[in-house]
Amino acid sequence: MERAYNFSAGPAILPVPVLEKVQKELLSYKGSGMSVMELSHRSDLFEEIIGDAELLLRELMNIPENYKILFLQGGASLQFTMIPMNLMAGKKAYFVNTGSWSEKAMEEAAKIGDIEVLASSKDKNFSYIPEIPRVPSDAAYLHITTNNTIEGTAIFTPPETGDVPLVADMSSNILSSVYDVSKFGLIYAGAQKNIGPAGLTIVIVREDLIGNVAGLPAMLDYAVQAKNGSMYNTPATFFDLCSKIGF
Ligand SMILES: Cc1ncc(COP(=O)(O)O)c(C=O)c1O
């Protein structure tokens, strides 16, 4: 069958072997007599899928043991809200404004608490990556967008932030550029560009940044999501499978 060349950022083209494997297992995943879409998320088979997905991602990105990997929903866009809710804790968050997605992240964070732009390339229509000064040591975090999907610029060398957690939206270059995860406090990405189908969001978060804000709505609380192994509610089972095969 003829396949189209799809150069969209997302939902993006998926490897044919992944699609073929999904197709083959659609009526009976591993002899269960069910597709993964019908499988209980509490079943051993699904636990294996989500467990393997985590192990494979940990291996691919060399993610240290003191980081949790969360498989969430709501897209990278929900992280624009969850990150300030979980990480601000009354402090100011700083942003490097390198494009329209950085601006969206800033807009949402400003609804939760104080934010400040540390560096920006808005003056030249986001056509370059600005010099990033040292972030104040009392900052809640510094947010960067590693790949500016719309503008076509990227930050390949993350800024040094000392003890201030560095937060990165890697939605459009996760797994296609190599980063040292230990330099980041939190990395997030929607899966639909570089990993699998839309419907899954990956959050890689250092353990000490989890659980520092009390009283958050359960679904928006990293502590609840981490404690429940990303299964506080029904996870995006089909998308988890496709992503696991993709890894
Ligand atoms: C860098 C970046 N951040 C965030 C988003 C929003 O992601 P989502 O649609 O998963 O919410 C996109 C693209 O859609 C993006 O390219």
PDB file of C-alpha atoms and ligand atoms in Angstrom:
ATOM      1  CA  MET A   1       0.000   0.000   0.000  1.00  0.00           C
ATOM      2  CA  GLU A   2       1.217   3.484  -0.861  1.00  0.00           C
ATOM      3  CA  ARG A   3       2.032   5.549   2.239  1.00  0.00           C
ATOM      4  CA  ALA A   4       1.857   9.314   2.273  1.00  0.00           C
ATOM      5  CA  TYR A   5       4.794  11.517   3.201  1.00  0.00           C
ATOM      6  CA  ASN A   6       3.448  13.463   6.131  1.00  0.00           C
ATOM      7  CA  PHE A   7       5.711  16.304   7.172  1.00  0.00           C
ATOM      8  CA  SER A   8       3.323  17.692   9.807  1.00  0.00           C
ATOM      9  CA  ALA A   9       4.867  18.313  13.210  1.00  0.00           C
ATOM     10  CA  GLY A  10       2.063  16.310  14.770  1.00  0.00           C
ATOM     11  CA  PRO A  11       0.229  14.026  14.666  1.00  0.00           C
ATOM     12  CA  ALA A  12       3.272  12.830  12.808  1.00  0.00           C
ATOM     13  CA  ILE A  13       4.138   9.860  10.633  1.00  0.00           C
ATOM     14  CA  LEU A  14       4.511   6.578  12.557  1.00  0.00           C
ATOM     15  CA  PRO A  15       6.980   3.857  11.543  1.00  0.00           C
ATOM     16  CA  VAL A  16       5.331   1.169   9.375  1.00  0.00           C
ATOM     17  CA  PRO A  17       6.618  -1.689  11.611  1.00  0.00           C
ATOM     18  CA  VAL A  18       4.844  -0.061  14.575  1.00  0.00           C
ATOM     19  CA  LEU A  19       1.571   0.236  12.655  1.00  0.00           C
ATOM     20  CA  GLU A  20       1.904  -3.334  11.389  1.00  0.00           C
ATOM     21  CA  LYS A  21       2.505  -4.682  14.891  1.00  0.00           C
ATOM     22  CA  VAL A  22      -0.486  -2.769  16.222  1.00  0.00           C
ATOM     23  CA  GLN A  23      -2.600  -4.080  13.342  1.00  0.00           C
ATOM     24  CA  LYS A  24      -1.478  -7.668  13.945  1.00  0.00           C
ATOM     25  CA  GLU A  25      -2.340  -7.500  17.626  1.00  0.00           C
ATOM     26  CA  LEU A  26      -5.581  -5.603  17.248  1.00  0.00           C
ATOM     27  CA  LEU A  27      -7.957  -8.527  17.665  1.00  0.00           C
ATOM     28  CA  SER A  28      -5.916 -10.436  20.219  1.00  0.00           C
ATOM     29  CA  TYR A  29      -3.064  -8.828  22.134  1.00  0.00           C
ATOM     30  CA  LYS A  30      -0.605 -11.548  23.195  1.00  0.00           C
ATOM     31  CA  GLY A  31      -3.257 -14.270  22.920  1.00  0.00           C
ATOM     32  CA  SER A  32      -5.642 -12.521  25.343  1.00  0.00           C
ATOM     33  CA  GLY A  33      -8.532 -12.629  22.857  1.00  0.00           C
ATOM     34  CA  MET A  34      -8.811  -8.846  23.223  1.00  0.00           C
ATOM     35  CA  SER A  35      -7.261  -5.765  21.696  1.00  0.00           C
ATOM     36  CA  VAL A  36      -5.311  -3.510  24.025  1.00  0.00           C
ATOM     37  CA  MET A  37      -8.229  -1.077  23.703  1.00  0.00           C
ATOM     38  CA  GLU A  38     -10.433  -3.635  25.476  1.00  0.00           C
ATOM     39  CA  LEU A  39      -7.884  -4.815  28.023  1.00  0.00           C
ATOM     40  CA  SER A  40      -8.315  -3.774  31.666  1.00  0.00           C
ATOM     41  CA  HIS A  41      -5.719  -1.220  32.688  1.00  0.00           C
ATOM     42  CA  ARG A  42      -5.467  -3.211  35.941  1.00  0.00           C
ATOM     43  CA  SER A  43      -4.534  -6.416  34.094  1.00  0.00           C
ATOM     44  CA  ASP A  44      -1.048  -7.940  34.211  1.00  0.00           C
ATOM     45  CA  LEU A  45      -0.761  -7.476  30.455  1.00  0.00           C
ATOM     46  CA  PHE A  46      -1.349  -3.742  30.677  1.00  0.00           C
ATOM     47  CA  GLU A  47       0.898  -3.373  33.738  1.00  0.00           C
ATOM     48  CA  GLU A  48       3.591  -4.977  31.580  1.00  0.00           C
ATOM     49  CA  ILE A  49       2.958  -2.485  28.746  1.00  0.00           C
ATOM     50  CA  ILE A  50       3.256   0.584  30.950  1.00  0.00           C
ATOM     51  CA  GLY A  51       6.196  -0.929  32.882  1.00  0.00           C
ATOM     52  CA  ASP A  52       8.083  -1.731  29.681  1.00  0.00           C
ATOM     53  CA  ALA A  53       7.326   1.714  28.227  1.00  0.00           C
ATOM     54  CA  GLU A  54       8.885   3.284  31.309  1.00  0.00           C
ATOM     55  CA  LEU A  55      11.955   1.032  31.221  1.00  0.00           C
ATOM     56  CA  LEU A  56      12.537   1.631  27.517  1.00  0.00           C
ATOM     57  CA  LEU A  57      12.206   5.408  27.839  1.00  0.00           C
ATOM     58  CA  ARG A  58      14.504   5.360  30.872  1.00  0.00           C
ATOM     59  CA  GLU A  59      17.091   3.480  28.824  1.00  0.00           C
ATOM     60  CA  LEU A  60      16.708   5.620  25.679  1.00  0.00           C
ATOM     61  CA  MET A  61      17.069   8.924  27.523  1.00  0.00           C
ATOM     62  CA  ASN A  62      19.384   7.620  30.235  1.00  0.00           C
ATOM     63  CA  ILE A  63      16.940   8.879  32.882  1.00  0.00           C
ATOM     64  CA  PRO A  64      18.441   8.673  36.392  1.00  0.00           C
ATOM     65  CA  GLU A  65      16.714   6.661  39.138  1.00  0.00           C
ATOM     66  CA  ASN A  66      15.692   9.764  41.079  1.00  0.00           C
ATOM     67  CA  TYR A  67      13.323  10.857  38.294  1.00  0.00           C
ATOM     68  CA  LYS A  68       9.733   9.671  37.945  1.00  0.00           C
ATOM     69  CA  ILE A  69       8.295   9.057  34.486  1.00  0.00           C
ATOM     70  CA  LEU A  70       4.600   9.884  34.270  1.00  0.00           C
ATOM     71  CA  PHE A  71       2.282   8.924  31.416  1.00  0.00           C
ATOM     72  CA  LEU A  72      -0.483  11.502  31.533  1.00  0.00           C
ATOM     73  CA  GLN A  73      -3.221  12.996  29.375  1.00  0.00           C
ATOM     74  CA  GLY A  74      -4.177  16.545  28.460  1.00  0.00           C
ATOM     75  CA  GLY A  75      -1.273  17.173  26.082  1.00  0.00           C
ATOM     76  CA  ALA A  76       1.722  19.390  26.665  1.00  0.00           C
ATOM     77  CA  SER A  77      -0.842  22.178  27.023  1.00  0.00           C
ATOM     78  CA  LEU A  78      -2.095  20.813  30.349  1.00  0.00           C
ATOM     79  CA  GLN A  79       1.488  20.869  31.605  1.00  0.00           C
ATOM     80  CA  PHE A  80       1.468  24.644  31.048  1.00  0.00           C
ATOM     81  CA  THR A  81      -0.895  24.630  34.064  1.00  0.00           C
ATOM     82  CA  MET A  82       0.297  21.598  36.059  1.00  0.00           C
ATOM     83  CA  ILE A  83       3.915  22.748  36.204  1.00  0.00           C
ATOM     84  CA  PRO A  84       3.235  26.119  37.908  1.00  0.00           C
ATOM     85  CA  MET A  85       0.643  24.490  40.169  1.00  0.00           C
ATOM     86  CA  ASN A  86       3.126  21.886  41.379  1.00  0.00           C
ATOM     87  CA  LEU A  87       6.413  23.793  41.260  1.00  0.00           C
ATOM     88  CA  MET A  88       5.764  27.455  42.028  1.00  0.00           C
ATOM     89  CA  ALA A  89       4.981  27.035  45.742  1.00  0.00           C
ATOM     90  CA  GLY A  90       4.725  30.816  46.230  1.00  0.00           C
ATOM     91  CA  LYS A  91       7.906  31.627  44.319  1.00  0.00           C
ATOM     92  CA  LYS A  92       8.349  33.378  40.955  1.00  0.00           C
ATOM     93  CA  ALA A  93       8.812  31.346  37.775  1.00  0.00           C
ATOM     94  CA  TYR A  94      11.134  32.608  35.019  1.00  0.00           C
ATOM     95  CA  PHE A  95      10.703  32.011  31.292  1.00  0.00           C
ATOM     96  CA  VAL A  96      12.834  32.120  28.184  1.00  0.00           C
ATOM     97  CA  ASN A  97      10.412  33.374  25.550  1.00  0.00           C
ATOM     98  CA  THR A  98      11.456  31.833  22.247  1.00  0.00           C
ATOM     99  CA  GLY A  99       8.163  31.409  20.441  1.00  0.00           C
ATOM    100  CA  SER A 100       4.447  30.905  20.444  1.00  0.00           C
ATOM    101  CA  TRP A 101       4.564  27.781  22.626  1.00  0.00           C
ATOM    102  CA  SER A 102       6.723  29.531  25.226  1.00  0.00           C
ATOM    103  CA  GLU A 103       4.170  32.339  25.217  1.00  0.00           C
ATOM    104  CA  LYS A 104       1.325  29.907  25.789  1.00  0.00           C
ATOM    105  CA  ALA A 105       3.241  28.326  28.685  1.00  0.00           C
ATOM    106  CA  MET A 106       3.780  31.802  30.156  1.00  0.00           C
ATOM    107  CA  GLU A 107       0.145  32.831  29.760  1.00  0.00           C
ATOM    108  CA  GLU A 108      -1.047  29.800  31.697  1.00  0.00           C
ATOM    109  CA  ALA A 109       1.617  30.069  34.411  1.00  0.00           C
ATOM    110  CA  ALA A 110       0.675  33.733  34.941  1.00  0.00           C
ATOM    111  CA  LYS A 111      -2.818  32.544  35.931  1.00  0.00           C
ATOM    112  CA  ILE A 112      -1.288  30.502  38.751  1.00  0.00           C
ATOM    113  CA  GLY A 113       1.385  32.868  40.128  1.00  0.00           C
ATOM    114  CA  ASP A 114       4.135  35.416  39.442  1.00  0.00           C
ATOM    115  CA  ILE A 115       6.206  35.043  36.304  1.00  0.00           C
ATOM    116  CA  GLU A 116       9.034  37.001  34.711  1.00  0.00           C
ATOM    117  CA  VAL A 117      10.626  36.818  31.272  1.00  0.00           C
ATOM    118  CA  LEU A 118      14.361  36.228  31.722  1.00  0.00           C
ATOM    119  CA  ALA A 119      15.221  36.383  28.013  1.00  0.00           C
ATOM    120  CA  SER A 120      13.236  36.835  24.829  1.00  0.00           C
ATOM    121  CA  SER A 121      13.626  36.877  21.061  1.00  0.00           C
ATOM    122  CA  LYS A 122      10.230  38.431  20.446  1.00  0.00           C
ATOM    123  CA  ASP A 123      11.879  41.627  19.130  1.00  0.00           C
ATOM    124  CA  LYS A 124      12.881  39.795  15.945  1.00  0.00           C
ATOM    125  CA  ASN A 125       9.835  37.588  15.582  1.00  0.00           C
ATOM    126  CA  PHE A 126      11.508  34.711  17.456  1.00  0.00           C
ATOM    127  CA  SER A 127      14.057  34.204  14.700  1.00  0.00           C
ATOM    128  CA  TYR A 128      16.960  33.507  17.101  1.00  0.00           C
ATOM    129  CA  ILE A 129      17.745  32.074  20.526  1.00  0.00           C
ATOM    130  CA  PRO A 130      18.516  34.913  22.961  1.00  0.00           C
ATOM    131  CA  GLU A 131      21.432  35.049  25.392  1.00  0.00           C
ATOM    132  CA  ILE A 132      20.102  33.586  28.660  1.00  0.00           C
ATOM    133  CA  PRO A 133      21.330  35.388  31.809  1.00  0.00           C
ATOM    134  CA  ARG A 134      21.731  33.611  35.143  1.00  0.00           C
ATOM    135  CA  VAL A 135      18.346  32.945  36.727  1.00  0.00           C
ATOM    136  CA  PRO A 136      17.907  34.394  40.276  1.00  0.00           C
ATOM    137  CA  SER A 137      18.646  31.757  42.892  1.00  0.00           C
ATOM    138  CA  ASP A 138      15.250  32.198  44.598  1.00  0.00           C
ATOM    139  CA  ALA A 139      13.301  31.321  41.415  1.00  0.00           C
ATOM    140  CA  ALA A 140      10.764  28.493  41.501  1.00  0.00           C
ATOM    141  CA  TYR A 141      12.101  27.292  38.140  1.00  0.00           C
ATOM    142  CA  LEU A 142      13.289  28.416  34.723  1.00  0.00           C
ATOM    143  CA  HIS A 143      11.170  27.296  31.760  1.00  0.00           C
ATOM    144  CA  ILE A 144      12.578  26.780  28.271  1.00  0.00           C
ATOM    145  CA  THR A 145      11.167  25.352  25.053  1.00  0.00           C
ATOM    146  CA  THR A 146      13.954  23.213  23.596  1.00  0.00           C
ATOM    147  CA  ASN A 147      12.497  23.163  20.098  1.00  0.00           C
ATOM    148  CA  ASN A 148      10.286  25.953  18.831  1.00  0.00           C
ATOM    149  CA  THR A 149       8.052  23.952  16.546  1.00  0.00           C
ATOM    150  CA  ILE A 150       6.553  26.895  14.686  1.00  0.00           C
ATOM    151  CA  GLU A 151       9.590  29.191  14.517  1.00  0.00           C
ATOM    152  CA  GLY A 152      12.204  26.510  13.795  1.00  0.00           C
ATOM    153  CA  THR A 153      14.825  27.447  16.390  1.00  0.00           C
ATOM    154  CA  ALA A 154      16.183  25.157  19.116  1.00  0.00           C
ATOM    155  CA  ILE A 155      18.153  25.256  22.358  1.00  0.00           C
ATOM    156  CA  PHE A 156      20.625  22.388  22.165  1.00  0.00           C
ATOM    157  CA  THR A 157      22.743  23.416  25.156  1.00  0.00           C
ATOM    158  CA  PRO A 158      20.490  24.011  28.158  1.00  0.00           C
ATOM    159  CA  PRO A 159      21.409  26.988  30.375  1.00  0.00           C
ATOM    160  CA  GLU A 160      23.142  26.366  33.713  1.00  0.00           C
ATOM    161  CA  THR A 161      20.630  27.142  36.466  1.00  0.00           C
ATOM    162  CA  GLY A 162      22.502  26.088  39.624  1.00  0.00           C
ATOM    163  CA  ASP A 163      19.981  24.878  42.211  1.00  0.00           C
ATOM    164  CA  VAL A 164      17.010  26.341  40.322  1.00  0.00           C
ATOM    165  CA  PRO A 165      15.103  23.564  38.539  1.00  0.00           C
ATOM    166  CA  LEU A 166      15.229  23.791  34.760  1.00  0.00           C
ATOM    167  CA  VAL A 167      11.898  22.900  33.134  1.00  0.00           C
ATOM    168  CA  ALA A 168      11.772  22.040  29.435  1.00  0.00           C
ATOM    169  CA  ASP A 169       8.999  21.641  26.917  1.00  0.00           C
ATOM    170  CA  MET A 170      10.524  19.017  24.582  1.00  0.00           C
ATOM    171  CA  SER A 171       7.324  18.335  22.656  1.00  0.00           C
ATOM    172  CA  SER A 172       8.932  18.534  19.239  1.00  0.00           C
ATOM    173  CA  ASN A 173      12.456  17.230  19.847  1.00  0.00           C
ATOM    174  CA  ILE A 174      12.194  14.631  22.593  1.00  0.00           C
ATOM    175  CA  LEU A 175      14.242  11.592  21.529  1.00  0.00           C
ATOM    176  CA  SER A 176      15.496  13.324  18.381  1.00  0.00           C
ATOM    177  CA  SER A 177      18.086  15.454  20.201  1.00  0.00           C
ATOM    178  CA  VAL A 178      20.218  14.175  23.043  1.00  0.00           C
ATOM    179  CA  TYR A 179      19.971  15.995  26.389  1.00  0.00           C
ATOM    180  CA  ASP A 180      21.479  15.161  29.766  1.00  0.00           C
ATOM    181  CA  VAL A 181      18.312  14.598  31.791  1.00  0.00           C
ATOM    182  CA  SER A 182      20.154  15.229  35.064  1.00  0.00           C
ATOM    183  CA  LYS A 183      20.467  18.924  34.069  1.00  0.00           C
ATOM    184  CA  PHE A 184      16.660  19.268  34.201  1.00  0.00           C
ATOM    185  CA  GLY A 185      14.141  19.336  37.020  1.00  0.00           C
ATOM    186  CA  LEU A 186      11.286  18.457  34.703  1.00  0.00           C
ATOM    187  CA  ILE A 187      10.897  17.552  31.031  1.00  0.00           C
ATOM    188  CA  TYR A 188       7.538  17.261  29.319  1.00  0.00           C
ATOM    189  CA  ALA A 189       6.258  16.423  25.861  1.00  0.00           C
ATOM    190  CA  GLY A 190       3.087  15.486  24.057  1.00  0.00           C
ATOM    191  CA  ALA A 191       3.716  12.117  22.379  1.00  0.00           C
ATOM    192  CA  GLN A 192       2.166  12.866  19.004  1.00  0.00           C
ATOM    193  CA  LYS A 193       5.173  14.466  17.340  1.00  0.00           C
ATOM    194  CA  ASN A 194       8.162  12.271  18.177  1.00  0.00           C
ATOM    195  CA  ILE A 195       6.879   9.217  20.021  1.00  0.00           C
ATOM    196  CA  GLY A 196       3.457   7.852  19.085  1.00  0.00           C
ATOM    197  CA  PRO A 197      -0.145   8.835  18.538  1.00  0.00           C
ATOM    198  CA  ALA A 198      -1.841  11.833  20.169  1.00  0.00           C
ATOM    199  CA  GLY A 199      -3.426  11.199  23.556  1.00  0.00           C
ATOM    200  CA  LEU A 200      -0.369  10.600  25.705  1.00  0.00           C
ATOM    201  CA  THR A 201       1.805  13.142  27.493  1.00  0.00           C
ATOM    202  CA  ILE A 202       5.149  12.286  29.025  1.00  0.00           C
ATOM    203  CA  VAL A 203       6.444  14.036  32.140  1.00  0.00           C
ATOM    204  CA  ILE A 204       9.898  13.234  33.519  1.00  0.00           C
ATOM    205  CA  VAL A 205      10.228  14.868  36.916  1.00  0.00           C
ATOM    206  CA  ARG A 206      12.903  14.832  39.613  1.00  0.00           C
ATOM    207  CA  GLU A 207      11.508  13.293  42.787  1.00  0.00           C
ATOM    208  CA  ASP A 208      12.276  16.238  45.076  1.00  0.00           C
ATOM    209  CA  LEU A 209       9.988  18.456  42.950  1.00  0.00           C
ATOM    210  CA  ILE A 210       6.977  16.240  43.626  1.00  0.00           C
ATOM    211  CA  GLY A 211       4.586  16.751  46.538  1.00  0.00           C
ATOM    212  CA  ASN A 212       5.662  20.232  47.660  1.00  0.00           C
ATOM    213  CA  VAL A 213       2.232  21.852  47.255  1.00  0.00           C
ATOM    214  CA  ALA A 214      -0.699  20.616  49.320  1.00  0.00           C
ATOM    215  CA  GLY A 215      -4.353  20.543  48.318  1.00  0.00           C
ATOM    216  CA  LEU A 216      -4.014  20.309  44.538  1.00  0.00           C
ATOM    217  CA  PRO A 217      -6.823  18.681  42.548  1.00  0.00           C
ATOM    218  CA  ALA A 218      -5.872  15.002  42.370  1.00  0.00           C
ATOM    219  CA  MET A 219      -5.616  14.780  38.581  1.00  0.00           C
ATOM    220  CA  LEU A 220      -3.308  17.818  38.505  1.00  0.00           C
ATOM    221  CA  ASP A 221      -1.035  16.671  41.320  1.00  0.00           C
ATOM    222  CA  TYR A 222       2.251  14.974  40.308  1.00  0.00           C
ATOM    223  CA  ALA A 223       2.359  13.341  43.754  1.00  0.00           C
ATOM    224  CA  VAL A 224      -0.980  11.597  43.138  1.00  0.00           C
ATOM    225  CA  GLN A 225       0.010  10.582  39.613  1.00  0.00           C
ATOM    226  CA  ALA A 226       3.408   9.264  40.750  1.00  0.00           C
ATOM    227  CA  LYS A 227       1.962   7.385  43.738  1.00  0.00           C
ATOM    228  CA  ASN A 228      -0.537   5.672  41.455  1.00  0.00           C
ATOM    229  CA  GLY A 229       1.966   4.768  38.742  1.00  0.00           C
ATOM    230  CA  SER A 230       0.186   7.101  36.251  1.00  0.00           C
ATOM    231  CA  MET A 231      -3.021   5.122  36.824  1.00  0.00           C
ATOM    232  CA  TYR A 232      -4.987   7.294  39.235  1.00  0.00           C
ATOM    233  CA  ASN A 233      -7.622   7.244  36.509  1.00  0.00           C
ATOM    234  CA  THR A 234      -7.896   5.071  33.399  1.00  0.00           C
ATOM    235  CA  PRO A 235      -4.762   5.712  31.340  1.00  0.00           C
ATOM    236  CA  ALA A 236      -4.668   6.129  27.567  1.00  0.00           C
ATOM    237  CA  THR A 237      -4.142   2.387  27.098  1.00  0.00           C
ATOM    238  CA  PHE A 238      -3.972   2.211  23.296  1.00  0.00           C
ATOM    239  CA  PHE A 239      -1.603   5.155  23.049  1.00  0.00           C
ATOM    240  CA  ASP A 240       0.620   3.666  25.742  1.00  0.00           C
ATOM    241  CA  LEU A 241       0.907   0.456  23.711  1.00  0.00           C
ATOM    242  CA  CYS A 242       1.733   2.265  20.473  1.00  0.00           C
ATOM    243  CA  SER A 243       4.334   4.368  22.225  1.00  0.00           C
ATOM    244  CA  LYS A 244       5.873   1.298  23.856  1.00  0.00           C
ATOM    245  CA  ILE A 245       6.221  -0.392  20.466  1.00  0.00           C
ATOM    246  CA  GLY A 246       7.676   2.845  19.098  1.00  0.00           C
ATOM    247  CA  PHE A 247      10.338   2.971  21.834  1.00  0.00           C
TER     248      PHE A 247
HETATM  249  C1  LIG B   1       6.670  22.960  21.635  1.00  0.00           C
HETATM  250  C2  LIG B   1       5.232  22.621  21.799  1.00  0.00           C
HETATM  251  N1  LIG B   1       4.675  22.726  23.016  1.00  0.00           N
HETATM  252  C3  LIG B   1       3.384  22.430  23.233  1.00  0.00           C
HETATM  253  C4  LIG B   1       2.575  22.017  22.197  1.00  0.00           C
HETATM  254  C5  LIG B   1       1.150  21.695  22.498  1.00  0.00           C
HETATM  255  O1  LIG B   1       1.050  20.328  22.622  1.00  0.00           O
HETATM  256  P1  LIG B   1      -0.329  19.565  22.861  1.00  0.00           P
HETATM  257  O2  LIG B   1      -1.114  19.682  21.601  1.00  0.00           O
HETATM  258  O3  LIG B   1       0.124  18.171  23.162  1.00  0.00           O
HETATM  259  O4  LIG B   1      -1.013  20.189  24.023  1.00  0.00           O
HETATM  260  C6  LIG B   1       3.110  21.889  20.893  1.00  0.00           C
HETATM  261  C7  LIG B   1       2.362  21.450  19.720  1.00  0.00           C
HETATM  262  O5  LIG B   1       1.311  21.086  19.582  1.00  0.00           O
HETATM  263  C8  LIG B   1       4.473  22.205  20.715  1.00  0.00           C
HETATM  264  O6  LIG B   1       5.016  22.095  19.504  1.00  0.00           O
END
